[in-house]
mmCIF file of C-alpha atoms in Angstrom:
data_model
loop_
_atom_site.group_PDB
_atom_site.id
_atom_site.type_symbol
_atom_site.label_atom_id
_atom_site.label_comp_id
_atom_site.label_asym_id
_atom_site.label_seq_id
_atom_site.Cartn_x
_atom_site.Cartn_y
_atom_site.Cartn_z
ATOM 1 C CA MET F 1325 2.623 27.536 31.210
ATOM 2 C CA SER F 1326 -1.178 27.714 31.813
ATOM 3 C CA ASN F 1327 -2.992 30.832 31.254
ATOM 4 C CA ASN F 1328 -4.426 30.760 34.709
ATOM 5 C CA LEU F 1329 -1.121 29.657 36.511
ATOM 6 C CA ASP F 1330 -2.863 26.891 38.415
ATOM 7 C CA GLN F 1331 0.450 24.703 38.842
ATOM 8 C CA LEU F 1332 2.080 27.902 40.361
ATOM 9 C CA THR F 1333 -0.904 28.986 42.462
ATOM 10 C CA ASP F 1334 -0.956 25.385 43.958
ATOM 11 C CA TRP F 1335 2.815 25.296 44.494
ATOM 12 C CA LEU F 1336 2.716 28.963 46.521
ATOM 13 C CA LYS F 1337 -0.096 27.514 48.596
ATOM 14 C CA GLU F 1338 1.560 24.177 49.221
ATOM 15 C CA HIS F 1339 4.723 26.084 50.335
ATOM 16 C CA LYS F 1340 2.651 28.593 52.414
ATOM 17 C CA ILE F 1341 4.365 31.575 50.373
ATOM 18 C CA THR F 1342 3.311 34.861 51.768
ATOM 19 C CA GLU F 1343 5.703 36.985 49.484
ATOM 20 C CA VAL F 1344 6.771 36.628 45.797
ATOM 21 C CA GLU F 1345 9.817 38.248 44.320
ATOM 22 C CA CYS F 1346 8.891 38.933 40.721
ATOM 23 C CA MET F 1347 12.137 39.088 38.824
ATOM 24 C CA ILE F 1348 13.645 39.859 35.372
ATOM 25 C CA SER F 1349 17.295 39.838 34.273
ATOM 26 C CA ASP F 1350 18.687 43.047 32.732
ATOM 27 C CA LEU F 1351 21.589 42.801 30.169
ATOM 28 C CA THR F 1352 24.104 43.061 32.694
ATOM 29 C CA GLY F 1353 22.737 40.042 34.701
ATOM 30 C CA ILE F 1354 21.193 41.898 37.483
ATOM 31 C CA THR F 1355 17.795 41.125 38.864
ATOM 32 C CA ARG F 1356 15.041 43.837 38.563
ATOM 33 C CA GLY F 1357 11.315 43.501 39.461
ATOM 34 C CA LYS F 1358 8.841 43.920 42.269
ATOM 35 C CA ILE F 1359 8.265 42.106 45.495
ATOM 36 C CA SER F 1360 4.475 41.424 45.862
ATOM 37 C CA PRO F 1361 2.023 39.890 48.487
ATOM 38 C CA THR F 1362 1.220 36.374 47.221
ATOM 39 C CA ASN F 1363 -2.634 37.206 47.032
ATOM 40 C CA LYS F 1364 -1.905 40.230 44.837
ATOM 41 C CA PHE F 1365 0.667 38.288 42.586
ATOM 42 C CA ILE F 1366 -1.929 35.484 42.093
ATOM 43 C CA ALA F 1367 -4.893 37.757 41.272
ATOM 44 C CA GLU F 1368 -2.654 39.925 38.648
ATOM 45 C CA LYS F 1369 -0.795 36.915 36.970
ATOM 46 C CA GLY F 1370 2.297 39.111 36.421
ATOM 47 C CA MET F 1371 3.424 42.656 36.583
ATOM 48 C CA ARG F 1372 4.449 45.622 34.588
ATOM 49 C CA LEU F 1373 7.813 47.338 34.114
ATOM 50 C CA PRO F 1374 9.359 50.079 32.185
ATOM 51 C CA GLU F 1375 11.366 48.826 29.239
ATOM 52 C CA SER F 1376 14.227 51.149 30.530
ATOM 53 C CA VAL F 1377 15.103 48.648 33.279
ATOM 54 C CA LEU F 1378 16.434 46.368 30.579
ATOM 55 C CA LEU F 1379 19.305 49.149 29.864
ATOM 56 C CA GLN F 1380 20.463 50.091 33.192
ATOM 57 C CA THR F 1381 24.134 49.502 33.803
ATOM 58 C CA VAL F 1382 25.532 47.920 36.862
ATOM 59 C CA THR F 1383 25.906 51.456 38.457
ATOM 60 C CA GLY F 1384 22.067 52.011 37.861
ATOM 61 C CA ASP F 1385 22.795 54.655 35.356
ATOM 62 C CA TYR F 1386 21.414 54.247 31.675
ATOM 63 C CA VAL F 1387 23.467 53.557 28.437
ATOM 64 C CA ASP F 1388 24.181 56.952 26.264
ATOM 65 C CA ASP F 1389 21.307 58.866 24.738
ATOM 66 C CA ASP F 1390 22.004 57.940 21.213
ATOM 67 C CA ILE F 1391 21.818 54.112 21.944
ATOM 68 C CA TYR F 1392 19.153 54.461 24.304
ATOM 69 C CA TYR F 1393 16.600 56.340 21.899
ATOM 70 C CA GLU F 1394 17.628 53.930 19.144
ATOM 71 C CA LEU F 1395 16.631 50.857 21.204
ATOM 72 C CA LEU F 1396 13.570 52.232 23.256
ATOM 73 C CA ASP F 1397 10.610 54.270 22.805
ATOM 74 C CA PRO F 1398 11.332 57.717 24.312
ATOM 75 C CA ALA F 1399 7.963 57.390 26.326
ATOM 76 C CA ASP F 1400 9.724 54.495 28.285
ATOM 77 C CA ILE F 1401 6.582 52.429 27.981
ATOM 78 C CA ASP F 1402 5.793 49.135 30.217
ATOM 79 C CA MET F 1403 6.455 45.759 29.497
ATOM 80 C CA ILE F 1404 4.098 42.859 30.542
ATOM 81 C CA CYS F 1405 5.976 40.615 32.652
ATOM 82 C CA ARG F 1406 4.438 36.955 32.890
ATOM 83 C CA PRO F 1407 5.633 34.363 35.361
ATOM 84 C CA ASP F 1408 7.098 31.341 34.018
ATOM 85 C CA GLU F 1409 5.830 28.305 36.078
ATOM 86 C CA ASN F 1410 9.135 26.389 35.091
ATOM 87 C CA ALA F 1411 11.083 29.277 36.996
ATOM 88 C CA VAL F 1412 9.972 29.330 40.500
ATOM 89 C CA PHE F 1413 12.672 29.007 43.272
ATOM 90 C CA LEU F 1414 12.354 29.112 47.150
ATOM 91 C CA VAL F 1415 14.251 32.264 48.938
ATOM 92 C CA PRO F 1416 15.834 30.051 51.853
ATOM 93 C CA TRP F 1417 17.293 33.384 53.412
ATOM 94 C CA ALA F 1418 14.073 35.162 53.837
ATOM 95 C CA ILE F 1419 12.424 35.369 57.114
ATOM 96 C CA GLU F 1420 8.814 35.123 55.787
ATOM 97 C CA PRO F 1421 8.204 32.193 53.275
ATOM 98 C CA THR F 1422 9.148 33.772 50.039
ATOM 99 C CA ALA F 1423 9.425 32.795 46.458
ATOM 100 C CA GLN F 1424 11.339 33.953 43.557
ATOM 101 C CA VAL F 1425 9.865 34.007 40.083
ATOM 102 C CA ILE F 1426 11.469 34.842 36.851
ATOM 103 C CA HIS F 1427 9.218 36.293 34.357
ATOM 104 C CA ASP F 1428 9.141 36.734 30.491
ATOM 105 C CA THR F 1429 8.454 40.017 29.083
ATOM 106 C CA TYR F 1430 6.109 40.898 26.352
ATOM 107 C CA ASP F 1431 4.845 44.218 24.548
ATOM 108 C CA LYS F 1432 1.126 45.152 24.316
ATOM 109 C CA LYS F 1433 0.656 43.103 21.307
ATOM 110 C CA GLY F 1434 2.214 40.012 22.996
ATOM 111 C CA ASN F 1435 5.152 40.042 21.298
ATOM 112 C CA PRO F 1436 8.514 39.098 23.345
ATOM 113 C CA VAL F 1437 10.462 42.019 24.052
ATOM 114 C CA GLU F 1438 13.646 41.769 21.893
ATOM 115 C CA LEU F 1439 16.008 43.320 24.478
ATOM 116 C CA SER F 1440 15.128 40.898 27.100
ATOM 117 C CA PRO F 1441 18.314 38.449 27.657
ATOM 118 C CA ARG F 1442 15.803 35.513 28.396
ATOM 119 C CA ASN F 1443 13.784 36.134 25.269
ATOM 120 C CA VAL F 1444 17.032 36.348 23.154
ATOM 121 C CA LEU F 1445 18.240 32.906 24.512
ATOM 122 C CA LYS F 1446 14.625 31.538 23.995
ATOM 123 C CA LYS F 1447 14.773 32.520 20.286
ATOM 124 C CA VAL F 1448 18.268 30.968 19.793
ATOM 125 C CA LEU F 1449 17.174 27.738 21.263
ATOM 126 C CA LYS F 1450 14.263 27.640 18.917
ATOM 127 C CA LEU F 1451 16.829 27.921 16.021
ATOM 128 C CA TYR F 1452 18.322 24.562 17.340
ATOM 129 C CA ALA F 1453 14.822 23.043 18.174
ATOM 130 C CA ASP F 1454 13.932 23.486 14.380
ATOM 131 C CA LYS F 1455 16.884 21.480 13.316
ATOM 132 C CA GLY F 1456 16.050 18.674 16.087
ATOM 133 C CA TRP F 1457 18.770 19.653 18.157
ATOM 134 C CA GLN F 1458 19.275 20.643 21.988
ATOM 135 C CA PRO F 1459 22.256 22.811 23.314
ATOM 136 C CA ILE F 1460 23.573 21.201 26.360
ATOM 137 C CA VAL F 1461 25.688 23.632 28.835
ATOM 138 C CA ALA F 1462 27.836 23.542 31.876
ATOM 139 C CA PRO F 1463 28.665 26.762 33.474
ATOM 140 C CA GLU F 1464 31.441 27.333 35.856
ATOM 141 C CA MET F 1465 31.200 30.267 37.992
ATOM 142 C CA GLU F 1466 34.151 32.068 39.745
ATOM 143 C CA PHE F 1467 33.974 34.744 42.352
ATOM 144 C CA TYR F 1468 35.814 36.235 45.398
ATOM 145 C CA LEU F 1469 35.116 36.134 49.084
ATOM 146 C CA THR F 1470 36.252 39.466 50.654
ATOM 147 C CA LYS F 1471 36.167 41.079 53.736
ATOM 148 C CA ARG F 1472 33.073 43.368 54.289
ATOM 149 C CA SER F 1473 33.991 47.018 53.795
ATOM 150 C CA GLU F 1474 31.773 50.088 54.108
ATOM 151 C CA ASP F 1475 34.021 52.276 51.954
ATOM 152 C CA PRO F 1476 33.689 51.715 48.390
ATOM 153 C CA ASP F 1477 37.090 53.677 47.606
ATOM 154 C CA PHE F 1478 39.020 51.321 49.889
ATOM 155 C CA PRO F 1479 40.708 48.552 48.255
ATOM 156 C CA LEU F 1480 39.017 44.959 48.933
ATOM 157 C CA GLN F 1481 40.603 42.939 51.789
ATOM 158 C CA PRO F 1482 40.784 39.068 52.048
ATOM 159 C CA PRO F 1483 38.094 37.866 54.469
ATOM 160 C CA VAL F 1484 38.841 35.859 58.003
ATOM 161 C CA GLY F 1485 38.334 32.251 57.689
ATOM 162 C CA ARG F 1486 37.449 29.806 60.515
ATOM 163 C CA SER F 1487 41.134 29.875 61.808
ATOM 164 C CA GLY F 1488 40.885 33.464 62.462
ATOM 165 C CA ARG F 1489 43.303 34.586 59.936
ATOM 166 C CA PRO F 1490 42.949 36.118 56.807
ATOM 167 C CA GLU F 1491 43.991 34.291 53.826
ATOM 168 C CA THR F 1492 47.471 35.266 52.314
ATOM 169 C CA GLY F 1493 48.910 34.290 49.109
ATOM 170 C CA ARG F 1494 47.361 32.002 46.520
ATOM 171 C CA GLN F 1495 46.055 28.661 47.203
ATOM 172 C CA SER F 1496 44.869 27.116 43.797
ATOM 173 C CA PHE F 1497 42.979 23.891 44.276
ATOM 174 C CA SER F 1498 43.950 24.020 48.105
ATOM 175 C CA ILE F 1499 41.360 21.780 50.068
ATOM 176 C CA GLU F 1500 42.370 23.358 53.225
ATOM 177 C CA ALA F 1501 41.851 26.829 51.903
ATOM 178 C CA ALA F 1502 38.451 26.067 50.716
ATOM 179 C CA ASN F 1503 37.931 24.266 54.099
ATOM 180 C CA GLU F 1504 38.373 27.742 55.897
ATOM 181 C CA PHE F 1505 34.925 28.791 54.772
ATOM 182 C CA ASP F 1506 33.175 25.450 55.376
ATOM 183 C CA PRO F 1507 30.244 26.868 57.572
ATOM 184 C CA LEU F 1508 29.494 29.412 54.746
ATOM 185 C CA PHE F 1509 29.643 26.564 51.741
ATOM 186 C CA GLU F 1510 27.293 24.168 53.879
ATOM 187 C CA ASP F 1511 24.805 26.855 53.720
ATOM 188 C CA VAL F 1512 25.370 27.651 50.115
ATOM 189 C CA TYR F 1513 24.702 23.950 48.972
ATOM 190 C CA ASP F 1514 21.836 23.571 51.662
ATOM 191 C CA TRP F 1515 20.171 26.397 50.057
ATOM 192 C CA CYS F 1516 20.921 25.675 46.557
ATOM 193 C CA GLU F 1517 19.390 22.111 47.299
ATOM 194 C CA LEU F 1518 16.199 23.503 48.695
ATOM 195 C CA GLN F 1519 16.081 25.472 45.740
ATOM 196 C CA GLN F 1520 16.806 22.435 43.237
ATOM 197 C CA LEU F 1521 19.917 24.390 41.817
ATOM 198 C CA ASP F 1522 22.214 21.569 40.148
ATOM 199 C CA LEU F 1523 25.435 22.630 41.804
ATOM 200 C CA ASP F 1524 28.420 20.122 41.279
ATOM 201 C CA THR F 1525 31.945 20.683 42.601
ATOM 202 C CA LEU F 1526 33.672 23.482 44.571
ATOM 203 C CA ILE F 1527 37.293 24.609 43.802
ATOM 204 C CA HIS F 1528 39.695 27.204 45.246
ATOM 205 C CA GLU F 1529 40.917 29.145 42.416
ATOM 206 C CA ASP F 1530 44.080 31.037 41.781
ATOM 207 C CA GLY F 1531 43.107 34.224 43.381
ATOM 208 C CA THR F 1532 43.404 35.082 47.230
ATOM 209 C CA ALA F 1533 39.967 33.632 48.444
ATOM 210 C CA GLN F 1534 38.903 33.046 44.913
ATOM 211 C CA MET F 1535 36.307 30.235 44.529
ATOM 212 C CA GLU F 1536 34.724 28.346 41.743
ATOM 213 C CA ILE F 1537 31.497 26.490 41.838
ATOM 214 C CA ASN F 1538 30.534 24.477 38.753
ATOM 215 C CA PHE F 1539 27.067 23.266 37.719
ATOM 216 C CA ARG F 1540 25.973 19.911 36.141
ATOM 217 C CA HIS F 1541 25.526 20.040 32.431
ATOM 218 C CA GLY F 1542 22.028 20.498 31.062
ATOM 219 C CA ASN F 1543 19.389 22.544 29.503
ATOM 220 C CA ALA F 1544 20.735 26.245 28.574
ATOM 221 C CA LEU F 1545 17.758 28.080 29.611
ATOM 222 C CA HIS F 1546 17.026 26.354 32.962
ATOM 223 C CA LEU F 1547 20.946 26.848 33.706
ATOM 224 C CA ALA F 1548 20.544 30.637 32.912
ATOM 225 C CA ASP F 1549 17.700 30.908 35.387
ATOM 226 C CA GLN F 1550 19.881 28.805 37.848
ATOM 227 C CA ILE F 1551 22.768 31.188 37.625
ATOM 228 C CA LEU F 1552 20.785 34.061 38.154
ATOM 229 C CA VAL F 1553 19.442 32.681 41.351
ATOM 230 C CA PHE F 1554 22.968 31.229 42.342
ATOM 231 C CA LYS F 1555 24.311 34.821 42.292
ATOM 232 C CA ARG F 1556 21.667 36.034 44.732
ATOM 233 C CA THR F 1557 22.080 32.760 46.925
ATOM 234 C CA MET F 1558 25.881 33.242 47.055
ATOM 235 C CA ARG F 1559 25.881 36.868 47.996
ATOM 236 C CA GLU F 1560 23.194 36.102 50.718
ATOM 237 C CA ALA F 1561 25.109 33.206 52.295
ATOM 238 C CA ALA F 1562 28.331 35.466 52.521
ATOM 239 C CA LEU F 1563 26.445 38.313 54.197
ATOM 240 C CA LYS F 1564 25.133 35.872 56.835
ATOM 241 C CA HIS F 1565 28.747 34.738 57.566
ATOM 242 C CA ASN F 1566 29.919 38.239 57.718
ATOM 243 C CA VAL F 1567 31.875 38.269 54.690
ATOM 244 C CA ALA F 1568 31.201 39.586 50.987
ATOM 245 C CA ALA F 1569 30.904 37.682 47.541
ATOM 246 C CA THR F 1570 31.702 39.607 44.417
ATOM 247 C CA PHE F 1571 31.319 38.122 40.740
ATOM 248 C CA MET F 1572 33.011 41.385 39.358
ATOM 249 C CA ALA F 1573 35.082 40.481 36.563
ATOM 250 C CA LYS F 1574 38.378 42.046 37.891
ATOM 251 C CA PRO F 1575 37.820 43.259 41.615
ATOM 252 C CA MET F 1576 41.330 43.528 42.501
ATOM 253 C CA THR F 1577 44.422 44.796 40.836
ATOM 254 C CA GLY F 1578 47.175 42.186 41.029
ATOM 255 C CA GLU F 1579 44.739 39.348 41.339
ATOM 256 C CA PRO F 1580 43.138 37.154 38.551
ATOM 257 C CA GLY F 1581 39.823 37.713 37.252
ATOM 258 C CA SER F 1582 36.681 36.033 37.760
ATOM 259 C CA ALA F 1583 35.000 34.307 34.565
ATOM 260 C CA MET F 1584 31.946 32.262 33.605
ATOM 261 C CA HIS F 1585 33.451 29.570 31.686
ATOM 262 C CA LEU F 1586 30.722 27.970 29.612
ATOM 263 C CA HIS F 1587 31.132 24.155 28.266
ATOM 264 C CA GLN F 1588 28.819 23.745 25.226
ATOM 265 C CA SER F 1589 27.774 20.781 23.106
ATOM 266 C CA VAL F 1590 24.930 19.996 20.996
ATOM 267 C CA VAL F 1591 22.749 16.833 21.126
ATOM 268 C CA ASP F 1592 20.355 15.081 18.478
ATOM 269 C CA VAL F 1593 16.980 15.158 20.129
ATOM 270 C CA ALA F 1594 15.925 12.097 18.319
ATOM 271 C CA THR F 1595 19.088 10.008 18.921
ATOM 272 C CA GLY F 1596 20.558 11.415 21.936
ATOM 273 C CA LYS F 1597 23.942 11.589 20.413
ATOM 274 C CA ASN F 1598 26.351 14.533 20.416
ATOM 275 C CA ILE F 1599 26.550 15.852 17.000
ATOM 276 C CA PHE F 1600 29.873 17.246 17.656
ATOM 277 C CA SER F 1601 31.526 13.468 17.127
ATOM 278 C CA ASN F 1602 31.351 11.580 14.128
ATOM 279 C CA ASP F 1603 30.465 7.802 14.407
ATOM 280 C CA ASP F 1604 34.057 6.737 14.927
ATOM 281 C CA GLY F 1605 34.605 9.130 17.589
ATOM 282 C CA SER F 1606 36.466 11.965 15.665
ATOM 283 C CA MET F 1607 35.572 15.663 15.619
ATOM 284 C CA SER F 1608 32.539 16.240 13.295
ATOM 285 C CA GLU F 1609 32.294 18.728 10.534
ATOM 286 C CA LEU F 1610 29.556 20.523 12.656
ATOM 287 C CA PHE F 1611 31.992 20.844 15.627
ATOM 288 C CA LEU F 1612 34.467 22.816 13.617
ATOM 289 C CA HIS F 1613 31.862 24.807 12.103
ATOM 290 C CA HIS F 1614 30.393 25.664 15.627
ATOM 291 C CA ILE F 1615 34.001 26.666 16.658
ATOM 292 C CA GLY F 1616 34.176 28.830 13.520
ATOM 293 C CA GLY F 1617 31.068 30.524 14.295
ATOM 294 C CA LEU F 1618 31.951 31.241 17.934
ATOM 295 C CA GLN F 1619 35.263 32.734 16.198
ATOM 296 C CA LYS F 1620 33.455 34.986 13.799
ATOM 297 C CA PHE F 1621 30.716 36.347 16.159
ATOM 298 C CA ILE F 1622 32.222 36.560 19.567
ATOM 299 C CA PRO F 1623 33.863 39.902 18.683
ATOM 300 C CA GLU F 1624 30.447 41.443 18.191
ATOM 301 C CA ALA F 1625 28.846 39.681 21.280
ATOM 302 C CA LEU F 1626 31.748 40.942 23.670
ATOM 303 C CA PRO F 1627 29.764 43.592 24.949
ATOM 304 C CA LEU F 1628 27.417 41.025 26.524
ATOM 305 C CA PHE F 1629 30.452 38.885 27.831
ATOM 306 C CA ALA F 1630 32.019 42.092 29.112
ATOM 307 C CA PRO F 1631 29.503 44.676 29.801
ATOM 308 C CA ASN F 1632 31.610 47.255 31.581
ATOM 309 C CA VAL F 1633 34.843 48.820 31.773
ATOM 310 C CA ASN F 1634 36.028 46.560 34.660
ATOM 311 C CA SER F 1635 35.232 43.524 32.414
ATOM 312 C CA PHE F 1636 37.948 44.317 30.151
ATOM 313 C CA ARG F 1637 40.306 44.715 33.003
ATOM 314 C CA ARG F 1638 40.274 40.939 33.006
ATOM 315 C CA PHE F 1639 41.577 40.357 29.827
ATOM 316 C CA LEU F 1640 45.428 40.254 30.384
ATOM 317 C CA PRO F 1641 48.118 37.585 29.096
ATOM 318 C CA ASP F 1642 49.464 35.109 31.627
ATOM 319 C CA THR F 1643 46.489 35.351 33.847
ATOM 320 C CA SER F 1644 44.511 32.325 32.832
ATOM 321 C CA ALA F 1645 42.144 34.992 31.014
ATOM 322 C CA PRO F 1646 41.940 34.684 27.224
ATOM 323 C CA VAL F 1647 43.164 37.425 24.868
ATOM 324 C CA ASN F 1648 42.091 35.735 21.721
ATOM 325 C CA VAL F 1649 39.361 33.573 20.047
ATOM 326 C CA GLU F 1650 41.836 30.791 18.969
ATOM 327 C CA TRP F 1651 40.958 27.227 19.763
ATOM 328 C CA GLY F 1652 42.918 24.322 20.943
ATOM 329 C CA GLU F 1653 42.833 21.123 22.679
ATOM 330 C CA GLU F 1654 43.559 21.024 26.360
ATOM 331 C CA ASN F 1655 45.011 24.624 25.990
ATOM 332 C CA ARG F 1656 43.776 27.320 28.583
ATOM 333 C CA THR F 1657 45.814 30.147 26.927
ATOM 334 C CA VAL F 1658 42.800 30.435 24.156
ATOM 335 C CA GLY F 1659 39.543 31.617 24.365
ATOM 336 C CA LEU F 1660 37.881 28.417 23.012
ATOM 337 C CA ARG F 1661 39.276 25.486 24.893
ATOM 338 C CA VAL F 1662 38.379 21.822 23.767
ATOM 339 C CA PRO F 1663 38.953 19.555 26.943
ATOM 340 C CA ASP F 1664 39.827 15.920 26.620
ATOM 341 C CA ALA F 1665 36.700 13.987 26.504
ATOM 342 C CA GLY F 1666 35.241 10.909 24.637
ATOM 343 C CA PRO F 1667 33.072 11.272 21.720
ATOM 344 C CA GLN F 1668 29.744 11.471 23.638
ATOM 345 C CA SER F 1669 31.230 14.491 26.002
ATOM 346 C CA ARG F 1670 32.908 16.313 23.349
ATOM 347 C CA ARG F 1671 32.515 20.132 23.776
ATOM 348 C CA VAL F 1672 33.980 23.433 23.523
ATOM 349 C CA GLU F 1673 34.832 25.660 26.735
ATOM 350 C CA ASN F 1674 33.947 29.454 25.910
ATOM 351 C CA ARG F 1675 36.450 31.194 28.436
ATOM 352 C CA LEU F 1676 35.676 34.614 27.503
ATOM 353 C CA PRO F 1677 32.546 35.787 29.382
ATOM 354 C CA GLY F 1678 33.373 37.504 32.786
ATOM 355 C CA ALA F 1679 31.541 36.182 35.854
#
C-alpha cells in the first residue's frame, strides 16, 4: 500500500464516492468502524478506534473483566487504523455513492495490534510464505432466511416466497425451493458482482429456508475480506425484499445449524503444485501432518469457531454438524472431511466453524 494512498484516492474519485465506511472486524466477525465524508477520509488517511472494540461480544457487551484487563490496557487506548488499498468495495445498496474500506490496526509504535483477527491471519500467512507456500481456501457460507420480526423473544418463522406461501418442511438441494427467492438472490449476485466478490454456487440446505452460497477457492486474506463484506450484502439484500438473513450458528431449535465450512489446501509458490499430494497422486506426508495439526490445535481455537453460547448449540450428533476432530474421506460425520478429488485438488474441509 502506498503511503499517500494515491491508488485509493483515484479509485474514490473515479467512482464519485461521497462517503466511506471505514471498517475493521472484531473477534466475532462483526464490522466496527466509522462513516466518513470522502474528503475527510482522504485527508486523514485512516482513523482511530479504541482497542476495546475488538473484544466486544455479539450483543455489544464486553468480555469478563479478568480477560479484558489481561489483554488490554486499562486506559482503553486508541488503535491507529490504516486503509488497505486492496480491500476496497462498493456499497451497492447505499443511496449515495459509498465505499467500504477494510483497515489494518496498529499501535502507536507502528506494530500490528495482536488482537486483530486480520493481523492474526496475516501473521499465519507469513509463516507459510517463509516456506514458499500459499494456503488456498474455499469458504461455504450457510444462513437462514426468515420472516422479519420486531419481537426478539418470538421464535423465528419461515419467510414467504414468491408463491405467497411460507416454506414448510425441509427441502435440501431443491431447485424449486431456492427459486422461491429468485428476486432476492438476483440482487445478491448483482451486488456481489459489483463488489467483485467471487461467488460460486447457491444451494438450498437442509433447514427450512436455509441456504448456502459457496465461494471460489483463492487467497485466504482476500476471501476473509470477502466473507465480511458478503455477510453485510446478504443481510441488506434480504431487508430490501422484506425478509431477514441470519448467520447465527443455531437460530432455531429443531432446525440444523449454520456453518462456515472451510476447504483448505496449500500450494508451492515456485511450482504451483499442491503440497498435499505426492508425485504419484497419493496423499503426502505434509497433508497428514496438516490434518494432525488441525486435530491438535482446533480444541484450543474452538472459541474462535464458536464465539458464543449459541454457537455450541449447533454441535449435535446426527445434524450434519461435527462433534469430533476425526478425519475421513467422503465422511460428513467427522470434523475434518477429505472430499474425493484429484491430486491437484486434494484438500481438507474443516466443518467445525459456525457461520
